[in-house]
PDB file of C-alpha atoms in Angstrom:
ATOM      1  CA  MET A   4     -23.362 -42.767 -70.744  1.00 43.00           C
ATOM      2  CA  ALA A   5     -25.469 -41.656 -67.820  1.00 49.00           C
ATOM      3  CA  PHE A   6     -23.677 -41.973 -64.257  1.00 61.00           C
ATOM      4  CA  GLU A   7     -25.491 -43.943 -61.909  1.00 63.00           C
ATOM      5  CA  GLN A   8     -24.948 -43.297 -58.221  1.00 64.00           C
ATOM      6  CA  PRO A   9     -24.206 -46.395 -56.039  1.00 62.00           C
ATOM      7  CA  PRO A  10     -27.043 -47.264 -53.832  1.00 57.00           C
ATOM      8  CA  LEU A  11     -24.826 -48.152 -50.908  1.00 61.00           C
ATOM      9  CA  LEU A  12     -21.681 -46.611 -49.700  1.00 76.00           C
ATOM     10  CA  GLY A  13     -21.210 -49.225 -46.927  1.00 74.00           C
ATOM     11  CA  ASN A  14     -18.109 -48.714 -44.657  1.00 76.00           C
ATOM     12  CA  VAL A  15     -16.222 -46.332 -47.321  1.00 77.00           C
ATOM     13  CA  ARG A  16     -18.377 -43.714 -45.997  1.00 90.00           C
ATOM     14  CA  LEU A  17     -17.248 -43.486 -42.516  1.00 93.00           C
ATOM     15  CA  GLY A  18     -14.018 -41.978 -41.385  1.00 96.00           C
ATOM     16  CA  SER A  19     -12.317 -41.669 -37.959  1.00 95.00           C
ATOM     17  CA  VAL A  20     -14.506 -38.476 -36.874  1.00 96.00           C
ATOM     18  CA  VAL A  21     -16.898 -38.046 -39.611  1.00 97.00           C
ATOM     19  CA  ARG A  22     -18.927 -39.943 -41.840  1.00 96.00           C
ATOM     20  CA  LEU A  23     -20.542 -39.074 -45.096  1.00 97.00           C
ATOM     21  CA  GLU A  24     -24.217 -39.445 -46.056  1.00 95.00           C
ATOM     22  CA  PRO A  25     -26.042 -38.879 -49.395  1.00 95.00           C
ATOM     23  CA  MET A  26     -27.824 -35.596 -49.135  1.00 96.00           C
ATOM     24  CA  THR A  27     -31.642 -35.362 -49.078  1.00 95.00           C
ATOM     25  CA  SER A  28     -34.211 -32.544 -48.658  1.00 95.00           C
ATOM     26  CA  SER A  29     -34.375 -33.483 -45.014  1.00 96.00           C
ATOM     27  CA  HIS A  30     -30.944 -32.127 -44.529  1.00 97.00           C
ATOM     28  CA  ALA A  31     -31.910 -28.417 -45.398  1.00 98.00           C
ATOM     29  CA  GLU A  32     -32.615 -27.324 -41.855  1.00 98.00           C
ATOM     30  CA  ALA A  33     -29.135 -28.757 -40.513  1.00 98.00           C
ATOM     31  CA  LEU A  34     -27.156 -27.531 -43.481  1.00 98.00           C
ATOM     32  CA  LEU A  35     -28.536 -24.086 -43.020  1.00 98.00           C
ATOM     33  CA  ALA A  36     -27.447 -24.059 -39.246  1.00 98.00           C
ATOM     34  CA  SER A  37     -24.057 -25.187 -40.656  1.00 98.00           C
ATOM     35  CA  ILE A  38     -23.501 -22.102 -42.805  1.00 98.00           C
ATOM     36  CA  SER A  39     -24.445 -19.640 -39.962  1.00 97.00           C
ATOM     37  CA  SER A  40     -21.035 -17.921 -40.025  1.00 97.00           C
ATOM     38  CA  PRO A  41     -20.557 -16.039 -43.439  1.00 96.00           C
ATOM     39  CA  GLU A  42     -16.971 -16.848 -43.642  1.00 96.00           C
ATOM     40  CA  VAL A  43     -18.086 -20.712 -44.156  1.00 96.00           C
ATOM     41  CA  TRP A  44     -19.586 -19.659 -47.417  1.00 97.00           C
ATOM     42  CA  GLU A  45     -16.901 -17.317 -48.794  1.00 94.00           C
ATOM     43  CA  TRP A  46     -15.953 -17.791 -52.336  1.00 94.00           C
ATOM     44  CA  LYS A  47     -19.240 -19.781 -53.192  1.00 95.00           C
ATOM     45  CA  PRO A  48     -20.462 -18.643 -56.656  1.00 92.00           C
ATOM     46  CA  VAL A  49     -24.097 -18.085 -55.305  1.00 94.00           C
ATOM     47  CA  ALA A  50     -25.572 -16.009 -52.540  1.00 96.00           C
ATOM     48  CA  ARG A  51     -25.524 -17.719 -49.176  1.00 97.00           C
ATOM     49  CA  PRO A  52     -28.928 -19.287 -48.218  1.00 98.00           C
ATOM     50  CA  VAL A  53     -30.372 -17.525 -45.161  1.00 97.00           C
ATOM     51  CA  THR A  54     -33.585 -19.033 -44.795  1.00 98.00           C
ATOM     52  CA  ILE A  55     -35.006 -22.469 -44.813  1.00 98.00           C
ATOM     53  CA  GLN A  56     -36.698 -22.065 -48.129  1.00 98.00           C
ATOM     54  CA  ALA A  57     -33.528 -20.952 -49.797  1.00 98.00           C
ATOM     55  CA  MET A  58     -31.445 -23.909 -48.426  1.00 98.00           C
ATOM     56  CA  THR A  59     -34.296 -26.285 -49.754  1.00 98.00           C
ATOM     57  CA  GLN A  60     -34.082 -24.861 -53.313  1.00 97.00           C
ATOM     58  CA  ALA A  61     -30.347 -25.255 -53.308  1.00 97.00           C
ATOM     59  CA  VAL A  62     -30.578 -28.729 -52.051  1.00 98.00           C
ATOM     60  CA  THR A  63     -33.172 -29.507 -54.659  1.00 97.00           C
ATOM     61  CA  ALA A  64     -30.593 -27.874 -57.419  1.00 97.00           C
ATOM     62  CA  TRP A  65     -27.814 -30.034 -56.149  1.00 97.00           C
ATOM     63  CA  LEU A  66     -29.695 -33.245 -56.349  1.00 95.00           C
ATOM     64  CA  GLY A  67     -30.936 -32.780 -59.842  1.00 94.00           C
ATOM     65  CA  PRO A  68     -27.946 -33.326 -62.316  1.00 92.00           C
ATOM     66  CA  SER A  69     -27.365 -37.175 -62.784  1.00 91.00           C
ATOM     67  CA  ASN A  70     -23.694 -36.716 -62.693  1.00 95.00           C
ATOM     68  CA  ARG A  71     -23.416 -34.952 -59.185  1.00 96.00           C
ATOM     69  CA  MET A  72     -23.204 -36.699 -55.861  1.00 96.00           C
ATOM     70  CA  PRO A  73     -24.027 -34.268 -52.923  1.00 97.00           C
ATOM     71  CA  LEU A  74     -22.962 -35.333 -49.330  1.00 97.00           C
ATOM     72  CA  VAL A  75     -23.352 -34.210 -46.019  1.00 97.00           C
ATOM     73  CA  VAL A  76     -20.714 -34.428 -43.578  1.00 98.00           C
ATOM     74  CA  VAL A  77     -21.786 -35.755 -40.169  1.00 97.00           C
ATOM     75  CA  ARG A  78     -19.589 -35.508 -37.044  1.00 97.00           C
ATOM     76  CA  ARG A  79     -19.443 -39.152 -35.560  1.00 96.00           C
ATOM     77  CA  SER A  80     -19.057 -37.900 -31.943  1.00 96.00           C
ATOM     78  CA  ASP A  81     -22.569 -36.389 -31.803  1.00 97.00           C
ATOM     79  CA  GLY A  82     -24.227 -36.920 -35.029  1.00 97.00           C
ATOM     80  CA  ARG A  83     -24.421 -33.240 -35.912  1.00 98.00           C
ATOM     81  CA  VAL A  84     -24.347 -32.171 -39.652  1.00 98.00           C
ATOM     82  CA  VAL A  85     -21.422 -29.797 -39.772  1.00 98.00           C
ATOM     83  CA  GLY A  86     -21.118 -29.364 -43.505  1.00 98.00           C
ATOM     84  CA  SER A  87     -21.242 -30.766 -46.973  1.00 98.00           C
ATOM     85  CA  THR A  88     -18.942 -31.668 -49.854  1.00 98.00           C
ATOM     86  CA  GLN A  89     -20.008 -32.680 -53.473  1.00 98.00           C
ATOM     87  CA  ILE A  90     -18.618 -34.912 -56.273  1.00 97.00           C
ATOM     88  CA  TYR A  91     -19.627 -33.445 -59.531  1.00 97.00           C
ATOM     89  CA  ASP A  92     -18.968 -33.329 -63.281  1.00 97.00           C
ATOM     90  CA  ILE A  93     -18.554 -37.151 -62.874  1.00 97.00           C
ATOM     91  CA  ASP A  94     -17.559 -38.703 -66.116  1.00 97.00           C
ATOM     92  CA  VAL A  95     -17.592 -42.347 -66.140  1.00 93.00           C
ATOM     93  CA  VAL A  96     -16.201 -42.283 -69.660  1.00 95.00           C
ATOM     94  CA  GLU A  97     -13.061 -40.773 -68.947  1.00 97.00           C
ATOM     95  CA  SER A  98     -12.843 -41.821 -65.344  1.00 98.00           C
ATOM     96  CA  ARG A  99     -12.769 -38.243 -63.625  1.00 98.00           C
ATOM     97  CA  ALA A 100     -14.622 -35.732 -61.360  1.00 98.00           C
ATOM     98  CA  GLU A 101     -14.061 -32.724 -59.508  1.00 98.00           C
ATOM     99  CA  ILE A 102     -14.858 -32.284 -55.635  1.00 98.00           C
ATOM    100  CA  GLY A 103     -16.315 -29.016 -54.475  1.00 97.00           C
ATOM    101  CA  TRP A 104     -18.985 -27.011 -52.862  1.00 97.00           C
ATOM    102  CA  THR A 105     -17.189 -27.997 -49.705  1.00 98.00           C
ATOM    103  CA  TRP A 106     -17.732 -26.138 -46.198  1.00 98.00           C
ATOM    104  CA  LEU A 107     -17.491 -26.893 -42.698  1.00 98.00           C
ATOM    105  CA  ALA A 108     -18.992 -25.123 -39.958  1.00 98.00           C
ATOM    106  CA  ARG A 109     -16.867 -22.426 -38.343  1.00 97.00           C
ATOM    107  CA  ASP A 110     -16.473 -24.098 -34.787  1.00 97.00           C
ATOM    108  CA  CYS A 111     -15.117 -27.282 -36.681  1.00 97.00           C
ATOM    109  CA  TRP A 112     -12.106 -25.624 -38.454  1.00 97.00           C
ATOM    110  CA  GLY A 113      -8.685 -26.969 -37.560  1.00 95.00           C
ATOM    111  CA  GLN A 114      -9.830 -30.148 -35.855  1.00 96.00           C
ATOM    112  CA  GLY A 115      -8.992 -32.798 -38.426  1.00 97.00           C
ATOM    113  CA  LEU A 116     -12.705 -32.900 -39.984  1.00 98.00           C
ATOM    114  CA  ASN A 117     -11.366 -31.548 -43.203  1.00 97.00           C
ATOM    115  CA  GLU A 118      -8.609 -34.056 -43.591  1.00 98.00           C
ATOM    116  CA  ASP A 119     -10.954 -36.858 -42.495  1.00 98.00           C
ATOM    117  CA  MET A 120     -13.689 -35.679 -45.174  1.00 98.00           C
ATOM    118  CA  LYS A 121     -11.317 -35.638 -47.749  1.00 98.00           C
ATOM    119  CA  ILE A 122     -10.175 -39.311 -46.913  1.00 98.00           C
ATOM    120  CA  VAL A 123     -13.700 -40.374 -47.069  1.00 97.00           C
ATOM    121  CA  VAL A 124     -14.918 -38.551 -50.248  1.00 97.00           C
ATOM    122  CA  LEU A 125     -11.689 -39.702 -51.869  1.00 98.00           C
ATOM    123  CA  ARG A 126     -12.184 -43.356 -51.017  1.00 96.00           C
ATOM    124  CA  ILE A 127     -15.664 -42.911 -52.780  1.00 96.00           C
ATOM    125  CA  CYS A 128     -14.093 -41.821 -55.742  1.00 96.00           C
ATOM    126  CA  PHE A 129     -11.418 -44.221 -56.054  1.00 97.00           C
ATOM    127  CA  GLU A 130     -12.672 -47.257 -54.362  1.00 93.00           C
ATOM    128  CA  VAL A 131     -16.223 -47.014 -55.103  1.00 93.00           C
ATOM    129  CA  LEU A 132     -16.642 -45.155 -58.444  1.00 94.00           C
ATOM    130  CA  GLU A 133     -13.101 -46.062 -59.337  1.00 95.00           C
ATOM    131  CA  LEU A 134     -11.976 -43.092 -60.985  1.00 97.00           C
ATOM    132  CA  ALA A 135      -8.755 -42.514 -62.329  1.00 98.00           C
ATOM    133  CA  ARG A 136      -8.559 -38.548 -61.672  1.00 98.00           C
ATOM    134  CA  VAL A 137      -9.942 -36.349 -59.096  1.00 98.00           C
ATOM    135  CA  ALA A 138      -9.631 -32.618 -59.174  1.00 98.00           C
ATOM    136  CA  PHE A 139     -10.128 -29.496 -57.000  1.00 98.00           C
ATOM    137  CA  ARG A 140     -10.993 -26.055 -58.625  1.00 97.00           C
ATOM    138  CA  VAL A 141      -9.997 -23.065 -56.515  1.00 97.00           C
ATOM    139  CA  ASP A 142     -10.548 -19.249 -56.971  1.00 98.00           C
ATOM    140  CA  ASN A 143      -7.094 -17.521 -57.238  1.00 97.00           C
ATOM    141  CA  LEU A 144      -7.984 -15.470 -54.367  1.00 97.00           C
ATOM    142  CA  ASN A 145      -9.167 -18.043 -51.979  1.00 97.00           C
ATOM    143  CA  GLU A 146      -5.749 -18.267 -50.309  1.00 96.00           C
ATOM    144  CA  ARG A 147      -6.964 -20.201 -47.190  1.00 95.00           C
ATOM    145  CA  SER A 148      -8.243 -23.127 -49.592  1.00 96.00           C
ATOM    146  CA  GLN A 149      -5.261 -23.063 -51.738  1.00 97.00           C
ATOM    147  CA  ARG A 150      -2.854 -23.332 -48.623  1.00 96.00           C
ATOM    148  CA  ALA A 151      -4.981 -26.337 -47.186  1.00 96.00           C
ATOM    149  CA  LEU A 152      -5.051 -28.354 -50.469  1.00 97.00           C
ATOM    150  CA  THR A 153      -1.374 -27.776 -51.011  1.00 96.00           C
ATOM    151  CA  ARG A 154      -0.646 -28.732 -47.173  1.00 96.00           C
ATOM    152  CA  GLN A 155      -2.751 -31.805 -47.702  1.00 97.00           C
ATOM    153  CA  GLY A 156      -0.796 -33.025 -50.929  1.00 96.00           C
ATOM    154  CA  PHE A 157      -2.558 -32.219 -53.886  1.00 98.00           C
ATOM    155  CA  THR A 158      -0.463 -31.316 -57.027  1.00 98.00           C
ATOM    156  CA  PHE A 159      -1.026 -27.941 -58.540  1.00 98.00           C
ATOM    157  CA  GLU A 160      -1.912 -28.287 -62.259  1.00 97.00           C
ATOM    158  CA  GLY A 161      -2.271 -24.644 -63.533  1.00 98.00           C
ATOM    159  CA  THR A 162      -4.377 -21.594 -63.749  1.00 98.00           C
ATOM    160  CA  LEU A 163      -7.502 -21.262 -65.910  1.00 98.00           C
ATOM    161  CA  ARG A 164      -7.500 -17.317 -66.712  1.00 98.00           C
ATOM    162  CA  SER A 165     -10.901 -15.328 -66.239  1.00 98.00           C
ATOM    163  CA  HIS A 166     -12.211 -18.927 -65.819  1.00 97.00           C
ATOM    164  CA  GLN A 167     -15.716 -17.645 -64.248  1.00 96.00           C
ATOM    165  CA  PHE A 168     -17.630 -15.057 -62.744  1.00 95.00           C
ATOM    166  CA  ARG A 169     -17.732 -14.610 -58.898  1.00 95.00           C
ATOM    167  CA  LEU A 170     -20.801 -13.706 -56.894  1.00 93.00           C
ATOM    168  CA  ASP A 171     -19.979  -9.882 -57.061  1.00 94.00           C
ATOM    169  CA  GLY A 172     -19.600  -9.755 -60.948  1.00 94.00           C
ATOM    170  CA  THR A 173     -15.804  -9.748 -61.322  1.00 97.00           C
ATOM    171  CA  ARG A 174     -14.044 -12.628 -63.309  1.00 97.00           C
ATOM    172  CA  ARG A 175     -12.074 -15.005 -61.252  1.00 97.00           C
ATOM    173  CA  ASP A 176      -8.976 -17.192 -62.358  1.00 98.00           C
ATOM    174  CA  SER A 177      -9.578 -20.831 -61.195  1.00 98.00           C
ATOM    175  CA  LEU A 178      -6.568 -22.761 -59.761  1.00 98.00           C
ATOM    176  CA  TYR A 179      -6.690 -26.654 -60.695  1.00 98.00           C
ATOM    177  CA  LEU A 180      -5.100 -29.336 -58.084  1.00 98.00           C
ATOM    178  CA  SER A 181      -5.520 -33.028 -58.427  1.00 98.00           C
ATOM    179  CA  VAL A 182      -4.758 -36.361 -57.396  1.00 98.00           C
ATOM    180  CA  LEU A 183      -4.512 -39.692 -59.405  1.00 98.00           C
ATOM    181  CA  LYS A 184      -5.489 -42.928 -58.402  1.00 98.00           C
ATOM    182  CA  ALA A 185      -1.595 -44.184 -58.409  1.00 98.00           C
ATOM    183  CA  GLU A 186      -1.061 -41.255 -56.015  1.00 98.00           C
ATOM    184  CA  TRP A 187      -4.005 -42.048 -53.926  1.00 98.00           C
ATOM    185  CA  PRO A 188      -2.233 -44.355 -51.172  1.00 97.00           C
ATOM    186  CA  ASP A 189       0.619 -41.620 -50.578  1.00 97.00           C
ATOM    187  CA  THR A 190      -2.033 -38.999 -50.537  1.00 98.00           C
ATOM    188  CA  ARG A 191      -4.157 -40.854 -48.029  1.00 97.00           C
ATOM    189  CA  ALA A 192      -1.554 -41.656 -45.528  1.00 98.00           C
ATOM    190  CA  ARG A 193      -0.682 -37.719 -45.538  1.00 97.00           C
ATOM    191  CA  LEU A 194      -4.221 -36.790 -45.032  1.00 98.00           C
ATOM    192  CA  GLU A 195      -4.252 -39.197 -42.060  1.00 97.00           C
ATOM    193  CA  VAL A 196      -1.162 -37.939 -40.443  1.00 97.00           C
ATOM    194  CA  LEU A 197      -2.714 -34.356 -40.717  1.00 97.00           C
ATOM    195  CA  ARG A 198      -6.033 -35.600 -39.201  1.00 97.00           C
ATOM    196  CA  ASP A 199      -4.477 -37.373 -36.312  1.00 96.00           C
ATOM    197  CA  SER A 200      -2.285 -34.417 -35.546  1.00 95.00           C
ATOM    198  CA  ARG A 201      -5.198 -31.928 -35.412  1.00 91.00           C
ATOM    199  CA  SER A 202      -7.994 -34.215 -34.063  1.00 85.00           C
ATOM    200  CA  GLY A 203      -6.077 -36.254 -31.422  1.00 75.00           C
ATOM    201  CA  THR A 204      -7.308 -39.575 -32.912  1.00 61.00           C
ATOM    202  CA  SER A 205      -5.400 -42.444 -34.646  1.00 51.00           C
ATOM    203  CA  ASP A 206      -6.635 -45.559 -36.465  1.00 43.00           C
TER     204      ASP A 206
END
């Protein structure tokens, strides 16, 4: 069964400090600027794009699969594109998906944008796509992402050993964390507290 992307996300795509927009080829230049700091791209399985041509090719590849929803993160205060996140491996029959390929510009770290982005993308998963389960896959050496996802309240499920290749050719273990639809209200509340404590905003 093919996944059909919803044509309009409406207010679901709006957070307190960010909004998420469906990615298009016109975002390539702004996305390239958002990864100018190498640490933003760390742990990705492909080389960091450093030219507009390379980023355009990456965007084209992300837009290809029918079971993938690439999204652009826009800071609401100034309209700047500050990163991206993707809902992928969307399986409407089994009612599940993964979230990944996430990054934020280096100067946006620790300001609540990550938590707000998580709220918005999970609203899309649970309230628009009506999924039952959403998972996150993390490299076992990526301690920063592991700490962030644990702090944000996602449940560690286990480790897939020697799961896939890293960019340098070594094999990585993949840690899986998840959130279920029944857990979403409590997880959202936790994310909102974290967001507000970091951004200085409240709904």
